[in-house]
Short mmCIF file of C-alpha atoms in Angstrom, two decimals:
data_model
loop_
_atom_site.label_atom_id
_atom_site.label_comp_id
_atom_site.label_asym_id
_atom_site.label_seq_id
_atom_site.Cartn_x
_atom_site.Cartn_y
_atom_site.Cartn_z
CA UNK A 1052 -23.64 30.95 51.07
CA UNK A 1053 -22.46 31.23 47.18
CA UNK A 1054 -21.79 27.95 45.35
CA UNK A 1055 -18.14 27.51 44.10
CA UNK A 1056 -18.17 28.23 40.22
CA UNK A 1057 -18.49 24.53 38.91
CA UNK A 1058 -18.41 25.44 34.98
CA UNK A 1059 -16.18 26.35 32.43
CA UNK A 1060 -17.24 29.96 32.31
CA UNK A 1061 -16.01 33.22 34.11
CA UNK A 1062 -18.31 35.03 35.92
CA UNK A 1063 -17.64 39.07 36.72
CA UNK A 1064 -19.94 41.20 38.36
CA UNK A 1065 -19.97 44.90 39.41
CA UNK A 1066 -21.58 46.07 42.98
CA UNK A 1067 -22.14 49.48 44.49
CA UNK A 1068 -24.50 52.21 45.14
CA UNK A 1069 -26.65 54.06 42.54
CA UNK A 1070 -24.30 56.86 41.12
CA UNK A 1071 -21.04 54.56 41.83
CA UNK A 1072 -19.84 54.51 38.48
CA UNK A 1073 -20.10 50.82 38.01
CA UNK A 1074 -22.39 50.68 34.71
CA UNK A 1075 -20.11 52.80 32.66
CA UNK A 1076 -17.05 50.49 33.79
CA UNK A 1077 -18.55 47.01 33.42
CA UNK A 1078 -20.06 48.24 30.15
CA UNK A 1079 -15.98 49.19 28.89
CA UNK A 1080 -14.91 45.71 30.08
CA UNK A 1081 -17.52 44.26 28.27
CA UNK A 1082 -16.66 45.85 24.89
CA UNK A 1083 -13.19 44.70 25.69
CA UNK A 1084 -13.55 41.12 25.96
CA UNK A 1085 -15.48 41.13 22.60
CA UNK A 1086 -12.82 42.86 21.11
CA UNK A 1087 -10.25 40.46 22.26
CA UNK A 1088 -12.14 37.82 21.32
CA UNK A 1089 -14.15 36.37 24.17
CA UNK A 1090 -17.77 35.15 23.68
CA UNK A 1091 -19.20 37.49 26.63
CA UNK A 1092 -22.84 37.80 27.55
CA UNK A 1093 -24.15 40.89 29.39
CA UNK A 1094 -27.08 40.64 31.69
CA UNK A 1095 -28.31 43.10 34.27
CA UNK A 1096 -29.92 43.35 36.99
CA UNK A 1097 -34.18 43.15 36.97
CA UNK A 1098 -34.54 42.99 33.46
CA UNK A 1099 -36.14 39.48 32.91
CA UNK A 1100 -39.44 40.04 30.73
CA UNK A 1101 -41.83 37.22 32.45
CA UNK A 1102 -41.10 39.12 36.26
CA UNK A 1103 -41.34 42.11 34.80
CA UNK A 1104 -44.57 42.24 34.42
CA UNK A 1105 -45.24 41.66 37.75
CA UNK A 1106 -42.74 44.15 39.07
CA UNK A 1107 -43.70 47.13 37.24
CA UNK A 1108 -47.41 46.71 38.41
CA UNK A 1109 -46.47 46.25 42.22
CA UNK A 1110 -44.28 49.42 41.74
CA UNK A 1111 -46.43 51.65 40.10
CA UNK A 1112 -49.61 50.04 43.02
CA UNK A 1113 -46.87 50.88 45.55
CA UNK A 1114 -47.91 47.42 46.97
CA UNK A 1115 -44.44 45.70 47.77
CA UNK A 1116 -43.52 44.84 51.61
CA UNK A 1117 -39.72 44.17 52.20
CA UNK A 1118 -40.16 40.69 51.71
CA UNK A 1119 -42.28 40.36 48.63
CA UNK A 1120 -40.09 42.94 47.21
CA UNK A 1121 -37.12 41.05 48.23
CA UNK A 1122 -38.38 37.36 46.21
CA UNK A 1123 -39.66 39.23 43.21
CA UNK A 1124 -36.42 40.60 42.48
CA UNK A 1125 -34.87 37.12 43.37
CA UNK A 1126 -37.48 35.90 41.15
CA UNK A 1127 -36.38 37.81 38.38
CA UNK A 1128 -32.81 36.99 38.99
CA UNK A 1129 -33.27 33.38 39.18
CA UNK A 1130 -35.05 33.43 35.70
CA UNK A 1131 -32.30 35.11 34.21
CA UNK A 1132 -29.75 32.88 35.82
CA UNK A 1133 -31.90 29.49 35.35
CA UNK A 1134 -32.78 30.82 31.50
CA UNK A 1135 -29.12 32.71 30.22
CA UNK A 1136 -26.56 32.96 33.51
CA UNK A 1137 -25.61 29.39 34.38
CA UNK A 1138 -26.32 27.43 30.77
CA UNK A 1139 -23.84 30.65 29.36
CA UNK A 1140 -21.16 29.65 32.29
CA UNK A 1141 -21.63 25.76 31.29
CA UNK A 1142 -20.80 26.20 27.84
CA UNK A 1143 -17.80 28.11 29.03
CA UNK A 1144 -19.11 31.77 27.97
CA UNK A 1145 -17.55 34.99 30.20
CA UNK A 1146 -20.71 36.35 32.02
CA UNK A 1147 -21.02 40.02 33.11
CA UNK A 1148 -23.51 41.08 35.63
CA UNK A 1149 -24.55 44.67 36.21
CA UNK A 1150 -25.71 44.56 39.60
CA UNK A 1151 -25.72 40.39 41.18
CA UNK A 1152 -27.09 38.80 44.61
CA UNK A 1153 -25.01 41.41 46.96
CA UNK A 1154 -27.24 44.42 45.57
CA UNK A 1155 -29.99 42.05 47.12
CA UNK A 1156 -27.87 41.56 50.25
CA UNK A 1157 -27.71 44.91 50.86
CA UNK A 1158 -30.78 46.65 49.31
CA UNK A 1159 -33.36 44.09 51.52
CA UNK A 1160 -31.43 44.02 54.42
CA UNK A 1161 -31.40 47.82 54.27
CA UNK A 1162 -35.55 47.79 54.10
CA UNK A 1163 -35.32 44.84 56.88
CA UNK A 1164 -35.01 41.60 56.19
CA UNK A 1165 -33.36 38.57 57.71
CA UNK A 1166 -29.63 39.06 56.36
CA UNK A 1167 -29.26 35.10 56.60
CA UNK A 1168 -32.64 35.03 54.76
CA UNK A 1169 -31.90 36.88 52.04
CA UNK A 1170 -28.47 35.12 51.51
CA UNK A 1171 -30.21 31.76 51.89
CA UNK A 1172 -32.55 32.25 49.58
CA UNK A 1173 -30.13 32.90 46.46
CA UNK A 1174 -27.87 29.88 47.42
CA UNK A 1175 -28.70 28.13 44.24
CA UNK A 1176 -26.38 30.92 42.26
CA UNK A 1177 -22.16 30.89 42.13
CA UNK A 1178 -19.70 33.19 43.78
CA UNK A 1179 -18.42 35.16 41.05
CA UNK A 1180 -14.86 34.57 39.81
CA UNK A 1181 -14.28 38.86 40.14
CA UNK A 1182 -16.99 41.34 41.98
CA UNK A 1183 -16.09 44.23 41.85
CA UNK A 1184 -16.98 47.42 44.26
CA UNK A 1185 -17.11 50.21 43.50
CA UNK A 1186 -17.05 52.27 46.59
CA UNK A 1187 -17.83 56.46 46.20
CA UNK A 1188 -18.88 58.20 49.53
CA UNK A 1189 -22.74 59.03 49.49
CA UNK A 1190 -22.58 62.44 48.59
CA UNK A 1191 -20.48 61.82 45.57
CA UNK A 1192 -23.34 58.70 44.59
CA UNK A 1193 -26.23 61.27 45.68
CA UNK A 1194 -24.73 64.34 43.67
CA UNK A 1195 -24.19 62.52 40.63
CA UNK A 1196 -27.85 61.18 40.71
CA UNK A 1197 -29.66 63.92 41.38
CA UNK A 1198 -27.52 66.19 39.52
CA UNK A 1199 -28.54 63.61 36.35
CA UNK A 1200 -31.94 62.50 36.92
CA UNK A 1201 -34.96 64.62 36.37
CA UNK A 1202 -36.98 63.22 39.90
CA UNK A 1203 -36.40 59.86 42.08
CA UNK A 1204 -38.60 56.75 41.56
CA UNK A 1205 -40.23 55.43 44.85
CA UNK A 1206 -38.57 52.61 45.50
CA UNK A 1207 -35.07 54.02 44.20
CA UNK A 1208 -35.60 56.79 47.59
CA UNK A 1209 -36.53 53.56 49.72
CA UNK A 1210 -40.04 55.89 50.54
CA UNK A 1211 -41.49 52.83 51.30
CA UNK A 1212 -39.26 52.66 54.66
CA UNK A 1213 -40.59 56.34 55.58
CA UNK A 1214 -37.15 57.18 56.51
CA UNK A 1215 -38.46 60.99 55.15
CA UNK A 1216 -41.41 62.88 53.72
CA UNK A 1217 -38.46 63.99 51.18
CA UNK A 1218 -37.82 62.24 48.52
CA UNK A 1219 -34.39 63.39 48.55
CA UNK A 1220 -33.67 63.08 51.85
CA UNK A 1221 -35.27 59.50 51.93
CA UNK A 1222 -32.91 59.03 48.63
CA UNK A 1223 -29.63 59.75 50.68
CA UNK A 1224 -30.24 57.97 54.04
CA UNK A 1225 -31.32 54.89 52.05
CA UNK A 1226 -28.42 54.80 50.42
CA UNK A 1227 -26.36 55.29 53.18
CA UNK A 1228 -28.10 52.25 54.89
CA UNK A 1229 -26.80 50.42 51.82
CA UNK A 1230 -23.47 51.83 51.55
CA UNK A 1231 -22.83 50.28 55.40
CA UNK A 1232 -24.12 47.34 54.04
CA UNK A 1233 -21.99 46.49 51.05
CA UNK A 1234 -18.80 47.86 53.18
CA UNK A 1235 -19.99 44.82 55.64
CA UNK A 1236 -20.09 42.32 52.81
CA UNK A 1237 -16.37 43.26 51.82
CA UNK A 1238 -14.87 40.99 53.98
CA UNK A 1239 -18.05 38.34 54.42
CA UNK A 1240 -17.69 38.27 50.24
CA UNK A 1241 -14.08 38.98 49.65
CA UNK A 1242 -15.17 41.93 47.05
CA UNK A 1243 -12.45 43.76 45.22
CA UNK A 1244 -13.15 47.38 46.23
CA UNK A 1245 -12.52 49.92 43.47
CA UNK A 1246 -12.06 53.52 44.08
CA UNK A 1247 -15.25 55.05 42.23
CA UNK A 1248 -13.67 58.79 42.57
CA UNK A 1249 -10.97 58.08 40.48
CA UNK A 1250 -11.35 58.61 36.53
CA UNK A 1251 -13.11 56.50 34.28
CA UNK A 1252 -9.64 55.77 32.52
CA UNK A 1253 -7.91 54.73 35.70
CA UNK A 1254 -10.82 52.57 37.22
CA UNK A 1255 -11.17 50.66 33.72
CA UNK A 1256 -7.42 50.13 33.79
CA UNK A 1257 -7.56 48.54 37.04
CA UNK A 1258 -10.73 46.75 36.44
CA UNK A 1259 -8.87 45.24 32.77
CA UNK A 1260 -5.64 44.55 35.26
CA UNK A 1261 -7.54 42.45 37.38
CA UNK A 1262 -9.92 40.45 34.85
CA UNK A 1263 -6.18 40.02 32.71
CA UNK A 1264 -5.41 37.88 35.79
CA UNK A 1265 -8.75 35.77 35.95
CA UNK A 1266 -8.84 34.53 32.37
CA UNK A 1267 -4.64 33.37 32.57
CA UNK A 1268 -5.07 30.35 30.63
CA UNK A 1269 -9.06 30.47 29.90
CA UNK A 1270 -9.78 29.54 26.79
CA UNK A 1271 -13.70 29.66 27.19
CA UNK A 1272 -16.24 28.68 24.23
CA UNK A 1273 -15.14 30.83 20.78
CA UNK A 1274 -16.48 33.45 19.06
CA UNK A 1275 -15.59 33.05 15.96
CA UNK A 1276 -17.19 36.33 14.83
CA UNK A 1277 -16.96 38.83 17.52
CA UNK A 1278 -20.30 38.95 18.40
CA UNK A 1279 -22.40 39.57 20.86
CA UNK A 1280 -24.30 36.74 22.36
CA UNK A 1281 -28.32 37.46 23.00
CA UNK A 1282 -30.79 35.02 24.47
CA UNK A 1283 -34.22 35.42 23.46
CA UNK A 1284 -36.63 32.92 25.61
CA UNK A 1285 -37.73 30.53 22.45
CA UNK A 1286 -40.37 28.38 24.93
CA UNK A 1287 -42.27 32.02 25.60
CA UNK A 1288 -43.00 32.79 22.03
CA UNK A 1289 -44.53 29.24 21.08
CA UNK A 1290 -48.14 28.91 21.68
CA UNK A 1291 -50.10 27.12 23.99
CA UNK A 1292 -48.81 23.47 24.88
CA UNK A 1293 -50.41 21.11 26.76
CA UNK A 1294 -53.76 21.16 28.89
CA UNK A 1295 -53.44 23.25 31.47
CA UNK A 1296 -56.60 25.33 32.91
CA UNK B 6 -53.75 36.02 72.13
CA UNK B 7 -50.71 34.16 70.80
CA UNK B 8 -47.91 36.29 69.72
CA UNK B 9 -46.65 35.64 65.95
CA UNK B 10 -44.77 32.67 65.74
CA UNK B 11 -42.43 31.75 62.74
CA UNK B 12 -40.91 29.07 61.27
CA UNK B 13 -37.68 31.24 60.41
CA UNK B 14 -37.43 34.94 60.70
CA UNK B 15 -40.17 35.78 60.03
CA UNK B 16 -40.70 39.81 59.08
CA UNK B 17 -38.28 41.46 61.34
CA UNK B 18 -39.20 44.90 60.38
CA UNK B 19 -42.71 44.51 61.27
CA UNK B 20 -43.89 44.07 64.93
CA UNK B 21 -47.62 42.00 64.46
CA UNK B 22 -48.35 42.10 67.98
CA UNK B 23 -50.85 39.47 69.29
CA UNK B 24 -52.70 37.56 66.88
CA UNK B 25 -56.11 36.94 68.51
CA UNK B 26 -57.36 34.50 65.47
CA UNK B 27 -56.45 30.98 64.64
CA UNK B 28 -54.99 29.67 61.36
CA UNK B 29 -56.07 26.69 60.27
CA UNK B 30 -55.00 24.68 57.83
CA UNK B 31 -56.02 22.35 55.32
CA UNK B 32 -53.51 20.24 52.96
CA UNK B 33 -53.91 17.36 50.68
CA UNK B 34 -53.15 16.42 47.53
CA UNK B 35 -55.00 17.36 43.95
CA UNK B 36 -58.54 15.79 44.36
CA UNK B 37 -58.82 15.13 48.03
CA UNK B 38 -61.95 17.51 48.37
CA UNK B 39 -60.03 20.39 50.34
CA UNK B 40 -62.06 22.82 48.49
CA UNK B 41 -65.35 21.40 49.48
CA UNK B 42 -64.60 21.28 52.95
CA UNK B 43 -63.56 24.37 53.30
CA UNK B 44 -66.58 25.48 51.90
CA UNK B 45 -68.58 23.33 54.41
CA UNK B 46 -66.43 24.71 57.52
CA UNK B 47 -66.84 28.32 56.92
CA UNK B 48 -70.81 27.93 56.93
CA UNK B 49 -70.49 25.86 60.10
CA UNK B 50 -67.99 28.29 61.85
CA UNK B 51 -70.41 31.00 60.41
CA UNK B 52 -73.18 29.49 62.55
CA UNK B 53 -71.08 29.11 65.57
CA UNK B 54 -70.51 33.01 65.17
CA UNK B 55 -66.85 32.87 64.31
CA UNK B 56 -65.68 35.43 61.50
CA UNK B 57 -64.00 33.33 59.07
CA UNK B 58 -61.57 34.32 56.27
CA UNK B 59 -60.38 31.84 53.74
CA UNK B 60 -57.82 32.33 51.49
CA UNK B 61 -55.94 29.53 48.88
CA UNK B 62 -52.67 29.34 47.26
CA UNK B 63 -52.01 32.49 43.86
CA UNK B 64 -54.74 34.06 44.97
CA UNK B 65 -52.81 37.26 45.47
CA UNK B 66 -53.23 40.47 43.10
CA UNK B 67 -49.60 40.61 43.06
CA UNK B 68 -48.59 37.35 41.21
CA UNK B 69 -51.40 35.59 39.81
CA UNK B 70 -51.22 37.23 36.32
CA UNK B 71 -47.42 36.38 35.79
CA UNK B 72 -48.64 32.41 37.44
CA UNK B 73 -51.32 32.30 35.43
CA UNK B 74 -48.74 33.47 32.23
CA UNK B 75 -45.96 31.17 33.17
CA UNK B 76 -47.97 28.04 33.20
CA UNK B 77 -49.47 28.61 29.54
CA UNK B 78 -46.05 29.33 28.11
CA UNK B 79 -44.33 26.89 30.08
CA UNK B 80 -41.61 29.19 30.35
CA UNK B 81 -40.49 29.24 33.51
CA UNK B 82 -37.46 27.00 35.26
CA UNK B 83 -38.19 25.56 38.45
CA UNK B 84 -36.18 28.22 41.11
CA UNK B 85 -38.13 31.04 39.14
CA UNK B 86 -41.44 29.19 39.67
CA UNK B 87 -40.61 28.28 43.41
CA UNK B 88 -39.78 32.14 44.14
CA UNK B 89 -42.67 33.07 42.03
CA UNK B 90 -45.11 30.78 44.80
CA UNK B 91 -43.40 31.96 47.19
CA UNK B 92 -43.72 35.84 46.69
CA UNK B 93 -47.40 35.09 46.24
CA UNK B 94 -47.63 33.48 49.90
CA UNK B 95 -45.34 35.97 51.36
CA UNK B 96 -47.67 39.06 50.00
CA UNK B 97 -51.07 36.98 50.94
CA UNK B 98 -49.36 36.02 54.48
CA UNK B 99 -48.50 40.11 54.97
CA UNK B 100 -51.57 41.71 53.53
CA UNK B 101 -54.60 39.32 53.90
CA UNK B 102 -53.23 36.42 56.57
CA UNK B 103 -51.84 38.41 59.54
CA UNK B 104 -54.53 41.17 59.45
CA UNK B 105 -57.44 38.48 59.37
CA UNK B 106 -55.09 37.02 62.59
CA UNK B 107 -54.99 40.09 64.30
CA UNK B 108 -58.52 41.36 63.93
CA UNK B 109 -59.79 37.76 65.03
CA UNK B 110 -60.92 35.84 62.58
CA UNK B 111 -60.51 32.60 62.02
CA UNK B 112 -58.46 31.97 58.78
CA UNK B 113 -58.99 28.51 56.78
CA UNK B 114 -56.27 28.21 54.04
CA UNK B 115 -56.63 26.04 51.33
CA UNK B 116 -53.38 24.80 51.25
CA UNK B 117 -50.25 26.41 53.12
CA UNK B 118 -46.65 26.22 51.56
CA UNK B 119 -46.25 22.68 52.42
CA UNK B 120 -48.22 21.89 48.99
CA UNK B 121 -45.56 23.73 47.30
CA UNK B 122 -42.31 22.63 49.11
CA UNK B 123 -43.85 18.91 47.75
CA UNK B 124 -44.26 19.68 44.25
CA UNK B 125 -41.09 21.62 43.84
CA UNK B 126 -39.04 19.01 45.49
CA UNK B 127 -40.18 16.40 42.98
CA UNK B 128 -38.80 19.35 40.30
CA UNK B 129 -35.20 19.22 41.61
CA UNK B 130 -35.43 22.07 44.49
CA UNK B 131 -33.65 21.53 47.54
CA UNK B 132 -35.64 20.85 50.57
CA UNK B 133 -33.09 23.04 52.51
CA UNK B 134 -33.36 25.61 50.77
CA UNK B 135 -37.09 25.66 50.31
CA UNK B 136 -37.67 25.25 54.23
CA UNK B 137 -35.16 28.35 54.65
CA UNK B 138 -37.23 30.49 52.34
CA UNK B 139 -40.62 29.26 54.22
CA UNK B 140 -38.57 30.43 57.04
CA UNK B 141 -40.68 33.48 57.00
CA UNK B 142 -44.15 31.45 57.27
CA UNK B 143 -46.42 32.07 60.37
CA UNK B 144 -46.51 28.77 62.64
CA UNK B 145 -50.44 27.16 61.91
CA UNK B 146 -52.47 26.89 64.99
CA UNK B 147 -53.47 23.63 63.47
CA UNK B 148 -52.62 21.80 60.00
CA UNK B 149 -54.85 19.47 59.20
CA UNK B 150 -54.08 16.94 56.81
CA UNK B 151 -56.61 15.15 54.33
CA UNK B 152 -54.81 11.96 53.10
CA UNK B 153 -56.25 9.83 50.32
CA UNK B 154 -54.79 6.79 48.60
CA UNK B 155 -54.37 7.41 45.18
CA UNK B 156 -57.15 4.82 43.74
CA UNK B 157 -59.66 6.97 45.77
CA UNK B 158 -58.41 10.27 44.22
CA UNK B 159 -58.26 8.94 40.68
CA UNK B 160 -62.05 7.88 41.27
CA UNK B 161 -62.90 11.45 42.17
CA UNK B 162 -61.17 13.46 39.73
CA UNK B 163 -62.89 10.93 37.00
CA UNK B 164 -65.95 11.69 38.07
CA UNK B 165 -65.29 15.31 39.03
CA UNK B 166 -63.32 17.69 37.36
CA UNK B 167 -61.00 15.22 35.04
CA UNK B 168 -57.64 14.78 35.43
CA UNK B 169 -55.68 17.51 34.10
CA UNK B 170 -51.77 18.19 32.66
CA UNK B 171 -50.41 19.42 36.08
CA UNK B 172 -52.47 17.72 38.59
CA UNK B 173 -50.85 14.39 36.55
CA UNK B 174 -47.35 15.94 36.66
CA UNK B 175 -47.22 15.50 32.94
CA UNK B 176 -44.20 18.19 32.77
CA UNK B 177 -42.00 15.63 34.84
CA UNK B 178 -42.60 13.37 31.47
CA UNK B 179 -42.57 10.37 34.44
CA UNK B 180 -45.48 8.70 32.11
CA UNK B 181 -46.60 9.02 28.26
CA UNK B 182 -50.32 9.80 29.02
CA UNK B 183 -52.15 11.11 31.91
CA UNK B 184 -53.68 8.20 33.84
CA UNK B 185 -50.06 6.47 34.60
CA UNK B 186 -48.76 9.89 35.23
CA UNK B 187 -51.35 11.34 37.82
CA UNK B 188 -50.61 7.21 39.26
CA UNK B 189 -47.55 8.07 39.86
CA UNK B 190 -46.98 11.78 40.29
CA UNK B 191 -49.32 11.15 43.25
CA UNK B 192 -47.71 8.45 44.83
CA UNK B 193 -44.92 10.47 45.23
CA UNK B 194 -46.57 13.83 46.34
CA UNK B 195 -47.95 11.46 49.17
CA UNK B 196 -44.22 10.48 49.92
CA UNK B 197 -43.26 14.03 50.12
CA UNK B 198 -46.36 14.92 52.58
CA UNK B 199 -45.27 11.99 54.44
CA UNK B 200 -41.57 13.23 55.24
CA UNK B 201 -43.44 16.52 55.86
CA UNK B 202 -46.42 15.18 58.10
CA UNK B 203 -43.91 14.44 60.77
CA UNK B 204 -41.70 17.49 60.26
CA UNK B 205 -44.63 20.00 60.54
CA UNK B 206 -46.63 18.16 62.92
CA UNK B 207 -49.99 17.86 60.70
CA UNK B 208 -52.96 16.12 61.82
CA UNK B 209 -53.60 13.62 59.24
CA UNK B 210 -57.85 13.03 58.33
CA UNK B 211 -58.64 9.79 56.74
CA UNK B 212 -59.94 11.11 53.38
CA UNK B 213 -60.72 7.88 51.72
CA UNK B 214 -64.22 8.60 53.45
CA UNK B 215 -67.58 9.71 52.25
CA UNK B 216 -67.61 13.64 52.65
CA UNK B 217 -70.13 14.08 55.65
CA UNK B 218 -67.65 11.57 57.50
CA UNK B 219 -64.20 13.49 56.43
CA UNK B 220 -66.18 16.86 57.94
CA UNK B 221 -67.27 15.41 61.27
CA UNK B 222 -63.10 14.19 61.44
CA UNK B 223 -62.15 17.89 60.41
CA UNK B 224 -64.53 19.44 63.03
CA UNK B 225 -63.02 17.45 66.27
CA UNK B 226 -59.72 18.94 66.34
CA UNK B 227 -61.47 22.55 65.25
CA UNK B 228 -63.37 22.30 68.34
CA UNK B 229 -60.72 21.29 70.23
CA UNK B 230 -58.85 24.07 69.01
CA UNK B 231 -61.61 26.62 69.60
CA UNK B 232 -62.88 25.65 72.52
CA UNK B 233 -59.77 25.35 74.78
CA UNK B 234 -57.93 28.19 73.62
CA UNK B 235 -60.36 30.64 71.78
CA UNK B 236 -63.44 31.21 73.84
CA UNK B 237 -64.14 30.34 77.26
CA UNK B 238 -67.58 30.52 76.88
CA UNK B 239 -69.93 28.20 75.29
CA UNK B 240 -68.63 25.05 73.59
CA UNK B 241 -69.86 25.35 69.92
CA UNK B 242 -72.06 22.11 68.41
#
């Protein structure tokens, strides 16, 4: 369903519940290919600024069904990829996703749509060089959250499946729903499951084992001065072109 | 009573029962007049004592501001726009569509995702892959398809509204000003409904014709439509 990566870059993404860990590691890995040298861009999940917009409104309205909730996040993900994600991977940068198509797989199948759908629809992106799992049983994930957080967001709890007039009982049976779904995708997707229990030290050493093995010989675009690499949208902030109504 | 029928999958999580109303459809190109007519059916399926709900393409709360954003900044690549159309049909299909269906209305849209399958294929998306994400469109009871030559729709638009920057296709830079453009952005919209007519089954209207012509063509088929499958009473006018 993935395209084969067909640039010079490296793409490495992290998967797994809310509360899995994955954040903290991918954000150590990230500060460790600067470090060494690498030009590395960081994007995460539904944080484009033109769906944004849109999102926030339909979340605070409540108004989402499955499926519109389902293409706005796609939407969001293919503005990223068609705006930072793939030109990055052309020029042969290392990109890191927080979060990447298989938190779609499993989050809208979970609320009930089509699984072919769903993985149809993001076709157009690559199948990461390394995703990585990180797998922690639910109540590990829900005790970390709700030990952390002050209160649940809506959508976070899945309310909108009325699974529970609880918001923390919704919280933990939609995450279980998407727990069994990323353990499917393990074999579909050939993820590389990382034990989330273990300490932060351990899982980074594993996760720096494995990526040591993906960039053998990669030589990738250069960053001359170990920096960061930020992509602002230039087209949004010039004014008004053309004639449009 | 027809149950739900969908091109793909539809929304599995969501059991819509029988839809007692028809969906109609109208497609056509920029300029054909769809607007007009489906001003002109309504009041005539009014009088015949249908209830009538129309509906058109970003008309939905949900994704007309960020639509409406993207085209004045230009911003937006083609995958993002396609997903961004095709949220806004999926939410108007859900919330307005469906419930129109199932209380029994008849529901003319102004355009269906076949509009948009055309003029994102001409932008380098993948028919495949567009007709897989449609997968979750309702079947029409009847598409009806208005099909002008372009020389006919560059007379209207003249005299009508004018021709504008993306009715011409001018961000395909096919042509240097908008005449040529519109000439050819057109011609190959047409191709596109062409492949489509066939795949979709439309029923194609001769809309080279004077107006009151066109709607006596549209209203045939309606009746047809209406008459054998709707209402066993009285055939309407």
């Amino acid at each position: 369903m993935l395209r084969k990566n067909d640039t010079k870059g490296k793409l490495i993404v992290v998967e797994g519940i809310d509360g899995s860990g994955k954040s903290t590691q991918i954000d150590l890995l990230y500060k460790w290919l600067l470090s060494a040298g690498y030009s590395a861009y960081f994007s995460e999940w539904n944080s484009s600024a033109l769906v944004k917009s849109t999102t926030k409104a339909a979340k605070k309205a409540q108004s989402f069904t499955p499926t519109t909730f389902s293409i706005l996040h796609c939407t969001d993900f293919a503005d990223r990829w068609e705006n930072s994600i793939y030109p990055l991977l052309k020029a042969g940068v290392i990109v890191l996703a927080d979060r990447y198509a298989f938190t779609a797989f499993a989050r809208d199948v979970a609320r009930g749509v089509d699984p072919d759908w769903v993985r149809s629809m993001y076709s157009f992106a690559i199948m990461p060089d390394a995703a990585l799992y990180f797998r922690v049983p639910l109540d590990v994930a829900v005790g970390r959250i709700t030990g952390a957080r002050a209160s649940l967001k809506y959508y976070e709890a899945g309310m909108d499946l009325g699974l529970s007039e609880n918001i923390n009982e919704s919280f933990e049976l939609f995450q279980g729903k998407i727990l069994n779904e990323y353990d499917k995708m393990v074999d579909e997707f050939g993820l590389t499951m990382i034990d989330g229990t273990k300490s932060v030290k351990d899982q980074q050493k594993k996760v720096r084992a494995i990526i040591k093995k993906i960039l053998v010989g990669f030589e990738g675009l250069p960053n001359p001065n170990k920096t960061p690499i930020s992509v602002t949208n230039i087209q949004a902030k010039k004014s008004k072109k053309g004639g449009s109504k | 009573m027809n149950k739900a029928t969908f091109y793909g999958a539809g929304f599995p999580y969501r059991d819509f029962g029988k839809l007692s109303g028809k969906l109609i459809v109208l497609e056509g190109t920029d300029g054909v007049g769809r607007s007009t007519q489906v001003k002109k059916l309504r009041r005539w399926l009014e009088e015949e004592g249908y209830a009538v709900s129309d509906t058109g393409l970003t008309r939905s709360e949900l994704t007309a501001s960020g639509l409406e954003a993207a085209k004045n900044g230009h911003t937006l690549g083609p995958i993002t726009m396609s997903l961004f159309y095709a949220a806004d049909f999926a939410d108007r299909l859900e919330n307005q569509i469906i419930p129109a269906l199932q209380a029994g209305f008849v529901v003319l849209s102004d355009r269906y995702f076949y509009s948009v399958v055309a003029r994102d294929s001409l932008r380098g998306i993948n028919r495949v892959w567009s007709k897989q994400l449609y997968g979750m469109a309702l079947k029409p009871d009847l598409i009806l398809y208005m099909k002008a030559s372009v020389p006919s729709l560059v007379t209207r638009l003249i005299h009508g509204r004018g021709l504008n920057y993306w009715e011409s296709g001018m961000d395909l830079h096919i042509a240097d000003n908008f005449y040529d453009s519109f000439v050819q952005y057109q011609g190959l919209i047409l191709e596109q409904f062409d492949i489509m007519s066939e795949e979709y089954n439309f029923m194609t209207i001769n809309a080279d014709q004077d107006p009151d012509t066109i709607f006596e063509d549209l209203k045939k088929p309606i009746l047809d439509l209406l008459y054998n499958r709707l209402t066993k009473g009285n055939k309407p006018k």
